[in-house]
N, CA, C and O atoms as a GROMACS GRO file, in nm:
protein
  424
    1UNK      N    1   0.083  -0.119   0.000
    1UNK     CA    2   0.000   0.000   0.000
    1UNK      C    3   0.087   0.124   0.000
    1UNK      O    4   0.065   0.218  -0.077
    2UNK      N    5   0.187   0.121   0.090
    2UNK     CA    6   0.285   0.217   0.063
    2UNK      C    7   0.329   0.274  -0.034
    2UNK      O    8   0.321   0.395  -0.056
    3UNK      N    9   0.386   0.179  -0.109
    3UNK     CA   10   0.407   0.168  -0.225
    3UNK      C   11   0.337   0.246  -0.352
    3UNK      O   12   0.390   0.322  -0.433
    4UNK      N   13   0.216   0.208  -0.343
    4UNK     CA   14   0.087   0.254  -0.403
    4UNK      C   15   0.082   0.431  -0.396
    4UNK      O   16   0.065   0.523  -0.476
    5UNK      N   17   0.100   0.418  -0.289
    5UNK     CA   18   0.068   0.588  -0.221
    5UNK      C   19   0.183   0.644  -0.276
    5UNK      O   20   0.169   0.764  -0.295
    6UNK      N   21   0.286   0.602  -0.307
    6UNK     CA   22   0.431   0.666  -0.282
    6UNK      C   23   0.463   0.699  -0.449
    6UNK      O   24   0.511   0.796  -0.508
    7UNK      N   25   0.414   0.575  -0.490
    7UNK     CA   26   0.381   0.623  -0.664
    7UNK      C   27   0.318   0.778  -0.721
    7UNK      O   28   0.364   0.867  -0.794
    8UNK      N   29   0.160   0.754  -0.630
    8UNK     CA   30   0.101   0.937  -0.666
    8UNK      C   31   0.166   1.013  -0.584
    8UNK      O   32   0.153   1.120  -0.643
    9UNK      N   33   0.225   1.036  -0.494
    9UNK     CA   34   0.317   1.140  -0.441
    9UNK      C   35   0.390   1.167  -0.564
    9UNK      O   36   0.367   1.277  -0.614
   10UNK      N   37   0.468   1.095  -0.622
   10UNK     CA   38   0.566   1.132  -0.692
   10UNK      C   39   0.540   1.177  -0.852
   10UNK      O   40   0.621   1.246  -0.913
   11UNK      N   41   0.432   1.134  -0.902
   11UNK     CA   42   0.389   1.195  -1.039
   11UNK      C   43   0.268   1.296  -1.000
   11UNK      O   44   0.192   1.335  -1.088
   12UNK      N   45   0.253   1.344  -0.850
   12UNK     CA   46   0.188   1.478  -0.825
   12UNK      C   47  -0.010   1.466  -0.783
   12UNK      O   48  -0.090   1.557  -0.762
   13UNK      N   49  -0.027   1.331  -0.785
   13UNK     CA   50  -0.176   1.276  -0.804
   13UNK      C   51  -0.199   1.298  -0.619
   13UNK      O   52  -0.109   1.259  -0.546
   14UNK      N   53  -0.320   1.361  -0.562
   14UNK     CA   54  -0.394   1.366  -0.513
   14UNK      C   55  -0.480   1.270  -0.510
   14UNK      O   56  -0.520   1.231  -0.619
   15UNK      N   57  -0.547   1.184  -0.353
   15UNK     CA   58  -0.642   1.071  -0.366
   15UNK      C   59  -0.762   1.143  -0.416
   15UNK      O   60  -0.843   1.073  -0.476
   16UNK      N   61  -0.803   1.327  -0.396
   16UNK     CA   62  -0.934   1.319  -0.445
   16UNK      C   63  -0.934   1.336  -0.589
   16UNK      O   64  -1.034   1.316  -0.658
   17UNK      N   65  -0.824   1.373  -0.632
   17UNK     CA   66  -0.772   1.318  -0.805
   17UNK      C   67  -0.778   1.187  -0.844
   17UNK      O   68  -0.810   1.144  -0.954
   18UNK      N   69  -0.755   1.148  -0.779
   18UNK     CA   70  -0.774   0.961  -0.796
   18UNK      C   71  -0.943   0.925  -0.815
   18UNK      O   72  -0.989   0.869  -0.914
   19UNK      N   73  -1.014   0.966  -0.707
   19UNK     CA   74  -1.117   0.936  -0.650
   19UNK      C   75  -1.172   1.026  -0.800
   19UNK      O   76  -1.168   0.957  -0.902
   20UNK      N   77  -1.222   1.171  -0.819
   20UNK     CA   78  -1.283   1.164  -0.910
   20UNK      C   79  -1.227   1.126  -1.074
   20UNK      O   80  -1.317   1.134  -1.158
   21UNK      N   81  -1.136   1.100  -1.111
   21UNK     CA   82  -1.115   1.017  -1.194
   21UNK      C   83  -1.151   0.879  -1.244
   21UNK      O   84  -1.175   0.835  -1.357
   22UNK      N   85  -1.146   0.816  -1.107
   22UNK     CA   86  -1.201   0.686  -1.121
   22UNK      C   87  -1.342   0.710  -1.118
   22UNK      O   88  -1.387   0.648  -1.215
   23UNK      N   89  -1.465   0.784  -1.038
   23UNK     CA   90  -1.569   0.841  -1.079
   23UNK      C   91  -1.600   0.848  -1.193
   23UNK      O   92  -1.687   0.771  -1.232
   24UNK      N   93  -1.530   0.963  -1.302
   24UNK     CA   94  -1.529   0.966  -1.426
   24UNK      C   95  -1.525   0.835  -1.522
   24UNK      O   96  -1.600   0.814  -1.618
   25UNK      N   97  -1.417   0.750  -1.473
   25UNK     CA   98  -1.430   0.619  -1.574
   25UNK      C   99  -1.564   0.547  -1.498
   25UNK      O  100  -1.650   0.488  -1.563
   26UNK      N  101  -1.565   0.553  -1.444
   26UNK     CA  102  -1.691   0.483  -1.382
   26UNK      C  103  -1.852   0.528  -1.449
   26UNK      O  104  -1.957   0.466  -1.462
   27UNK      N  105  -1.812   0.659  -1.480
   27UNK     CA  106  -1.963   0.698  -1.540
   27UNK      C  107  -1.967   0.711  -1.668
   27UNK      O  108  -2.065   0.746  -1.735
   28UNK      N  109  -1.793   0.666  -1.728
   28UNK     CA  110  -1.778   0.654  -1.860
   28UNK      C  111  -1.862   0.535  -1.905
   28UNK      O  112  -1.948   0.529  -1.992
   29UNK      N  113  -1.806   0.431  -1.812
   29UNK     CA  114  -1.805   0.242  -1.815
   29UNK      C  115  -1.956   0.266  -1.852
   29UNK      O  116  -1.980   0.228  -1.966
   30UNK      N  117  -2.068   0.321  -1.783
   30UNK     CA  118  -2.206   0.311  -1.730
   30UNK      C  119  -2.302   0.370  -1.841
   30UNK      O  120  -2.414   0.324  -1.861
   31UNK      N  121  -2.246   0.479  -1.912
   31UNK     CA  122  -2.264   0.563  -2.008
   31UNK      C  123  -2.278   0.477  -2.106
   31UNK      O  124  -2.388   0.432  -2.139
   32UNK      N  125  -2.148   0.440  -2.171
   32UNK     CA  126  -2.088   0.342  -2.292
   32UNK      C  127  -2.250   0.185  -2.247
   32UNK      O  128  -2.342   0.145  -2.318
   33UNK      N  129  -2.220   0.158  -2.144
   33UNK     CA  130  -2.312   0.031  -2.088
   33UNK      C  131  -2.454   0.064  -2.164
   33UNK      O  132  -2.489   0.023  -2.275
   34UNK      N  133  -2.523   0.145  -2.077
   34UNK     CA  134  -2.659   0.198  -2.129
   34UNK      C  135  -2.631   0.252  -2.330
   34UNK      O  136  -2.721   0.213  -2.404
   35UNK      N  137  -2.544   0.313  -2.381
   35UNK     CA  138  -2.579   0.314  -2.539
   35UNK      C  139  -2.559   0.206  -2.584
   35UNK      O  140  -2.619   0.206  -2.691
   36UNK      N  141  -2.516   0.120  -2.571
   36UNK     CA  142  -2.493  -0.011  -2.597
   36UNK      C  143  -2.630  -0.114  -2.570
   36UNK      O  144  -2.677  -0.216  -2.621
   37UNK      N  145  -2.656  -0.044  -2.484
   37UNK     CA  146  -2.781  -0.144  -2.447
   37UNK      C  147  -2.919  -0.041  -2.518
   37UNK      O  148  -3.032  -0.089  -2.533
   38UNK      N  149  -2.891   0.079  -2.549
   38UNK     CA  150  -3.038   0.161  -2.639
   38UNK      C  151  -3.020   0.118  -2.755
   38UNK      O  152  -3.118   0.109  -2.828
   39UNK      N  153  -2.878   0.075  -2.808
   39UNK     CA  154  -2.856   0.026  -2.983
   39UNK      C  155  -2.922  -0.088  -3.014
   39UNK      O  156  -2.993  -0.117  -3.110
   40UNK      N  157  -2.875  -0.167  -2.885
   40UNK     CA  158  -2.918  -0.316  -2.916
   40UNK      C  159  -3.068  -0.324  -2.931
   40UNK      O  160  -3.134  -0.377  -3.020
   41UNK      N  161  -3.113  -0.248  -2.807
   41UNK     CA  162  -3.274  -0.260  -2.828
   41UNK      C  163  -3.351  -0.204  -2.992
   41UNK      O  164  -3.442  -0.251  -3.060
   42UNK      N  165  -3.254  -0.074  -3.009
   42UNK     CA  166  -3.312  -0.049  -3.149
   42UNK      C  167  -3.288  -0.146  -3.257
   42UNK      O  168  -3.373  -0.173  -3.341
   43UNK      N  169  -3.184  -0.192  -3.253
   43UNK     CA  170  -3.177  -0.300  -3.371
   43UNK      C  171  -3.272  -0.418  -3.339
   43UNK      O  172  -3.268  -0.501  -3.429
   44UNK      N  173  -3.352  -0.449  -3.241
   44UNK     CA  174  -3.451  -0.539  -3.194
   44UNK      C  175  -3.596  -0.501  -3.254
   44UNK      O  176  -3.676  -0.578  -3.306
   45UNK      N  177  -3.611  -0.324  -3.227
   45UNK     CA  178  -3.730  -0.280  -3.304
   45UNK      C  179  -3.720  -0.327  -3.440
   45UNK      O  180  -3.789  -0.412  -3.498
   46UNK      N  181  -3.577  -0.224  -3.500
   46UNK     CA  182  -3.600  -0.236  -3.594
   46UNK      C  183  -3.614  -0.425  -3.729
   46UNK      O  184  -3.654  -0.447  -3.843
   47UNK      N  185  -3.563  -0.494  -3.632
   47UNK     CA  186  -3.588  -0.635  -3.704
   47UNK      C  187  -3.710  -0.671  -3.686
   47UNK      O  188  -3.774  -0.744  -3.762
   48UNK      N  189  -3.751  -0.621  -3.585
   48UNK     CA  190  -3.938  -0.677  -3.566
   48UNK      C  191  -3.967  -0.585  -3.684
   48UNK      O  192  -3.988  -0.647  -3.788
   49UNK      N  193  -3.972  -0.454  -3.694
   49UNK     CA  194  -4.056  -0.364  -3.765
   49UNK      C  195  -4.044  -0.379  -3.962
   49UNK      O  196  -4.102  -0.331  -4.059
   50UNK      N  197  -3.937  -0.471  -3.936
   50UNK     CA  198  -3.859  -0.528  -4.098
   50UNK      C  199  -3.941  -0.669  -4.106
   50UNK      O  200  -3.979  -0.703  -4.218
   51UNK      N  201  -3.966  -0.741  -4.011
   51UNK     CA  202  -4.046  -0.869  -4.033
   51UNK      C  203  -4.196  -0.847  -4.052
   51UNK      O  204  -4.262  -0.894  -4.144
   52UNK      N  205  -4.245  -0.765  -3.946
   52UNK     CA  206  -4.374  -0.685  -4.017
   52UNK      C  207  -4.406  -0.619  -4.086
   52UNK      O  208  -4.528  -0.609  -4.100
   53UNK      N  209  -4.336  -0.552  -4.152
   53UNK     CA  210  -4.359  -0.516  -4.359
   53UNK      C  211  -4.342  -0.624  -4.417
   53UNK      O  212  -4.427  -0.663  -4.496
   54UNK      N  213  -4.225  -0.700  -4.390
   54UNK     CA  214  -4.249  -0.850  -4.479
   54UNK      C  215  -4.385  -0.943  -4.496
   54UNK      O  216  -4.429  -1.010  -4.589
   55UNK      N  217  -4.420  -0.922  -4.393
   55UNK     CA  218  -4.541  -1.023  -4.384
   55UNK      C  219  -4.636  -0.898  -4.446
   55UNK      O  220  -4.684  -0.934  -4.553
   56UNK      N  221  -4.672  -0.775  -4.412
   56UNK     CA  222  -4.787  -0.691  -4.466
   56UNK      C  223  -4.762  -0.699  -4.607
   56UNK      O  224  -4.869  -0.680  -4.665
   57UNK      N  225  -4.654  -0.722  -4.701
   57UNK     CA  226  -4.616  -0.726  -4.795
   57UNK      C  227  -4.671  -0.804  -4.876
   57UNK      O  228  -4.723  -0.771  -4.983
   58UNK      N  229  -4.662  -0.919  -4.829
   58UNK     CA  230  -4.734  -1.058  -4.887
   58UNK      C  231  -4.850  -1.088  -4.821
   58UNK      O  232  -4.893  -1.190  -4.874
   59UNK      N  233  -4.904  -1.063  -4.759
   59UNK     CA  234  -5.050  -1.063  -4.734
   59UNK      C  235  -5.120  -0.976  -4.838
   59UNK      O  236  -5.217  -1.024  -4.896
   60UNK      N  237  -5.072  -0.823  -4.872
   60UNK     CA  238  -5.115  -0.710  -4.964
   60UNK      C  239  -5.106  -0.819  -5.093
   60UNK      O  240  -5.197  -0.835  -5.174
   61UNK      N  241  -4.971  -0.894  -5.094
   61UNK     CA  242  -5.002  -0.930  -5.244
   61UNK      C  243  -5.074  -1.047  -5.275
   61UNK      O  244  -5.124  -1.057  -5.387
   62UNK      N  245  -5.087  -1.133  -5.192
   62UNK     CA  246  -5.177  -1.239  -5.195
   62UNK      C  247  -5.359  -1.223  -5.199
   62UNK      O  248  -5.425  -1.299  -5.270
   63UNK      N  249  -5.422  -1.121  -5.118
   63UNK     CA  250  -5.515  -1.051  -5.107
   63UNK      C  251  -5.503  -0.983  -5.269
   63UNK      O  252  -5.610  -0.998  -5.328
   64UNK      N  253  -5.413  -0.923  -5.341
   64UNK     CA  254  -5.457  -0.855  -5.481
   64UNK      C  255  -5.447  -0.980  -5.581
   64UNK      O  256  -5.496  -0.983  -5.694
   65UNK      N  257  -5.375  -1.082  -5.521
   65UNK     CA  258  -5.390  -1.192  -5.657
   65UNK      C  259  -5.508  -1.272  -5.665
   65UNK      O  260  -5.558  -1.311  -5.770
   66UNK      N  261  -5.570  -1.305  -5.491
   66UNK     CA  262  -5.679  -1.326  -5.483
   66UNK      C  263  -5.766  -1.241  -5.594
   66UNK      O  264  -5.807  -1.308  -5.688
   67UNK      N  265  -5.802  -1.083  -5.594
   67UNK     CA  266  -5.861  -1.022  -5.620
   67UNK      C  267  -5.913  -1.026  -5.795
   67UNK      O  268  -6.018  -1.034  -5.858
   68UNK      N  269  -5.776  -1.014  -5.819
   68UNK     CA  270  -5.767  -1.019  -5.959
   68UNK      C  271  -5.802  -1.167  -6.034
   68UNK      O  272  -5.816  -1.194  -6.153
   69UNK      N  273  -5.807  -1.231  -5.944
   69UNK     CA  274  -5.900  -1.369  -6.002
   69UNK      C  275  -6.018  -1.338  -6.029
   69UNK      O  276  -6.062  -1.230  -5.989
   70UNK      N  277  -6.096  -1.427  -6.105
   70UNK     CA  278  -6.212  -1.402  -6.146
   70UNK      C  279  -6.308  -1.530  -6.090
   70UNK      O  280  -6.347  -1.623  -6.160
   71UNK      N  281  -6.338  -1.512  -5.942
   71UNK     CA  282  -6.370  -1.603  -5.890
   71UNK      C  283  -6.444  -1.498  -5.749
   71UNK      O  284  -6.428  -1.386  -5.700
   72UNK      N  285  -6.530  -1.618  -5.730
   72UNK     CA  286  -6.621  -1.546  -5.596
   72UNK      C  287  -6.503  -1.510  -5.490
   72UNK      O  288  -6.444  -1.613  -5.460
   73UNK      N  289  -6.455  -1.404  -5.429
   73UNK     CA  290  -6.398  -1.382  -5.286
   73UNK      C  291  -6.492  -1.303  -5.204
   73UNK      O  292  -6.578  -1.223  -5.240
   74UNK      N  293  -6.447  -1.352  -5.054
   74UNK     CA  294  -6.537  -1.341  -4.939
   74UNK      C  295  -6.443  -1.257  -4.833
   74UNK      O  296  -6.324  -1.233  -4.856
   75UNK      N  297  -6.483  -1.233  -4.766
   75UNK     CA  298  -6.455  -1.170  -4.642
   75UNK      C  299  -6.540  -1.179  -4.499
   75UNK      O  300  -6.663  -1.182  -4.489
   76UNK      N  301  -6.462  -1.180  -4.414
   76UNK     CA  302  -6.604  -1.217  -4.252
   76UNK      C  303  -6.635  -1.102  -4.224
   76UNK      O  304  -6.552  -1.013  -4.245
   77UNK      N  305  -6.760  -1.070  -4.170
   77UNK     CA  306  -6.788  -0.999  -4.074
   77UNK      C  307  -6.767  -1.004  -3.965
   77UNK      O  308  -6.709  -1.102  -3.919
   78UNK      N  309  -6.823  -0.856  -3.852
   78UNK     CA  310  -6.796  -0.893  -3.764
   78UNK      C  311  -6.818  -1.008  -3.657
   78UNK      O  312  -6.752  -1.036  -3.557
   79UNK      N  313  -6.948  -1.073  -3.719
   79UNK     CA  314  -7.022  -1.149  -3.642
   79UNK      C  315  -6.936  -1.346  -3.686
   79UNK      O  316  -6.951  -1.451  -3.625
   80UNK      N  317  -6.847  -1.311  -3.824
   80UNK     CA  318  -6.785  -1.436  -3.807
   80UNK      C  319  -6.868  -1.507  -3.956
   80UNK      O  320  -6.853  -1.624  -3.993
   81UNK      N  321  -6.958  -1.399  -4.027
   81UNK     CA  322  -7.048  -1.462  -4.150
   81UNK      C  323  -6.990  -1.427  -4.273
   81UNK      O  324  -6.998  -1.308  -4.306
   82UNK      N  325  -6.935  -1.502  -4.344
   82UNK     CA  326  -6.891  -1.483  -4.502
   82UNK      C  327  -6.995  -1.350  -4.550
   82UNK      O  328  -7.114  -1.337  -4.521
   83UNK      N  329  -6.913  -1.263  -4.629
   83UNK     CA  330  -6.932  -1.145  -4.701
   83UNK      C  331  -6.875  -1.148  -4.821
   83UNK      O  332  -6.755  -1.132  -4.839
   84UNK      N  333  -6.988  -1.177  -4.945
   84UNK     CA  334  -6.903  -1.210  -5.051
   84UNK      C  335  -6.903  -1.061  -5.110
   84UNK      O  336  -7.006  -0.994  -5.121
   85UNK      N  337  -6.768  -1.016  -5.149
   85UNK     CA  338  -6.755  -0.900  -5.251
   85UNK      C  339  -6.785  -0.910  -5.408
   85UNK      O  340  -6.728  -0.964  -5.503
   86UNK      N  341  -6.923  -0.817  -5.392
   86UNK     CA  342  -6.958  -0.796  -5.527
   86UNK      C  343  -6.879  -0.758  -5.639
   86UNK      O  344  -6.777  -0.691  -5.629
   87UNK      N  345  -6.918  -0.794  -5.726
   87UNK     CA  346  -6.816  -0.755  -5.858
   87UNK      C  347  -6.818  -0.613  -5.894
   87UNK      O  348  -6.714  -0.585  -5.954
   88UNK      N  349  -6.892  -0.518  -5.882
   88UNK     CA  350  -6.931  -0.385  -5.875
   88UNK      C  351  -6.788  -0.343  -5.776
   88UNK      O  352  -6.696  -0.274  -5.821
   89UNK      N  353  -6.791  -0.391  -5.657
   89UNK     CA  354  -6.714  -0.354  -5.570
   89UNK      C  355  -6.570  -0.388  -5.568
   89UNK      O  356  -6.482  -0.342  -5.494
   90UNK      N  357  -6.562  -0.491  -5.677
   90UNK     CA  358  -6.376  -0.516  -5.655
   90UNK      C  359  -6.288  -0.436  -5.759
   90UNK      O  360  -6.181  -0.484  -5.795
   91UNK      N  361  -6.328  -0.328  -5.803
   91UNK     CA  362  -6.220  -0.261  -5.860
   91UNK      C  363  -6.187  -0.164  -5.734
   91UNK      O  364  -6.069  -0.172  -5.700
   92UNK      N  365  -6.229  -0.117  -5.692
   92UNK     CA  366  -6.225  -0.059  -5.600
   92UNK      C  367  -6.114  -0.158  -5.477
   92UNK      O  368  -6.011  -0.096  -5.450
   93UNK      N  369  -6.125  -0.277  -5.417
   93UNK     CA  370  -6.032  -0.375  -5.372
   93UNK      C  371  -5.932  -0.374  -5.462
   93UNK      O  372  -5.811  -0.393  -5.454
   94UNK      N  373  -5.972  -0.361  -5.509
   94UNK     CA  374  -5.791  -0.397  -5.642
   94UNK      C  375  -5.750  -0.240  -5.621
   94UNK      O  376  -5.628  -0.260  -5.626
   95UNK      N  377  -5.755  -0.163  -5.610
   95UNK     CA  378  -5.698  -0.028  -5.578
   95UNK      C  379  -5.678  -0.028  -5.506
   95UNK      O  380  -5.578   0.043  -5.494
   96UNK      N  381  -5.724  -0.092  -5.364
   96UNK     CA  382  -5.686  -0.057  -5.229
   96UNK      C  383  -5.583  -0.124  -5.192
   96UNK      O  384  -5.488  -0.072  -5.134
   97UNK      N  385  -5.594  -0.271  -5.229
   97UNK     CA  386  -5.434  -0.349  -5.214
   97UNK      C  387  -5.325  -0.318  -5.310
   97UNK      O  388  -5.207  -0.312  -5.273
   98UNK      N  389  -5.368  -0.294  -5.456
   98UNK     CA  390  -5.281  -0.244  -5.531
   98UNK      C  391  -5.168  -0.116  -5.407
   98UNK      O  392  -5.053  -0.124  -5.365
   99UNK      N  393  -5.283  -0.009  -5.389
   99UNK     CA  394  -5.196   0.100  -5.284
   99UNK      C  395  -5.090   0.040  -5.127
   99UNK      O  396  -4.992   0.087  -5.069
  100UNK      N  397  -5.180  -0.091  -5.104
  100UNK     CA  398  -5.116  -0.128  -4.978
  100UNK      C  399  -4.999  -0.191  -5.036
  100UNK      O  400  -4.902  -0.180  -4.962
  101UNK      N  401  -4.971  -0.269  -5.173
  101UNK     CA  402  -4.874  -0.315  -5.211
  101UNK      C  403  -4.781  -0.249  -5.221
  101UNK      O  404  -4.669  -0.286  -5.187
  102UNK      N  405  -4.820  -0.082  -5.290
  102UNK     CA  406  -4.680  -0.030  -5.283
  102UNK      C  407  -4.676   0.050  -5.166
  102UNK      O  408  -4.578   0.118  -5.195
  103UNK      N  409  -4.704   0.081  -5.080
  103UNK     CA  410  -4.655   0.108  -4.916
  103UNK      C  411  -4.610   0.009  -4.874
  103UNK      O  412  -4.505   0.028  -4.812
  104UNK      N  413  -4.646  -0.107  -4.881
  104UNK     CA  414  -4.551  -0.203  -4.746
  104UNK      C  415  -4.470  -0.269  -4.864
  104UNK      O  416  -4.361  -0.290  -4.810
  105UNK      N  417  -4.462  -0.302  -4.957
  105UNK     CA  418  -4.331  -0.370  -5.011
  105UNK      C  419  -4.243  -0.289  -5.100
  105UNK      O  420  -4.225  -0.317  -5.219
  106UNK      N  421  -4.170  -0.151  -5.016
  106UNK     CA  422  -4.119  -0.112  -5.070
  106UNK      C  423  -3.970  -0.139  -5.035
  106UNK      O  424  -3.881  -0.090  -5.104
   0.00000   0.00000   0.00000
């Protein structure tokens, strides 16, 4: 310990020089800790928020290939009862997924 002490005597160091220094790395360590840990979490959003355009992507396009068939398509209500979309009414569906196609699979 002597030793120790006899070292900062001689290159001029003060223990409360010591003391807030080591403070300082200490709130460096803690600092660096926490951005490290806000990055990670963002790169967590952001892979969820990249897997959910993927999937809105292909749902949009599966729903317009549905559409563009020329075949009865349905939809539920709220109550859980098939709603078949009139033919009057699916150009209008084909525009709307057409638009959702190009928002989410861009």
């Amino acid at each position: 310990m002597l030793k120790f002490a006899q070292a900062f005597v001689v290159v001029g160091c003060s223990a409360l020089a010591i003391t807030a220094a080591a403070q300082n790395l200490k709130e460096m360590l803690e600092n660096d800790k926490r951005k490290a840990a806000e990055q990670e979490k963002r790169a967590q959003a952001d892979e969820i928020a990249r897997r959910n355009q993927a999937v809105r992507c292909g749902t949009a396009r599966e729903n317009l290939a549905i559409l563009k068939e020329q075949r009865p398509v349905y939809t539920y209500d709220g109550k859980g009862n098939k709603k078949y979309i009139e033919d009057k009414d699916r150009p209008g569906e084909i525009a709307l997924w057409q638009r959702e196609v190009s928002d989410a699979c861009r």
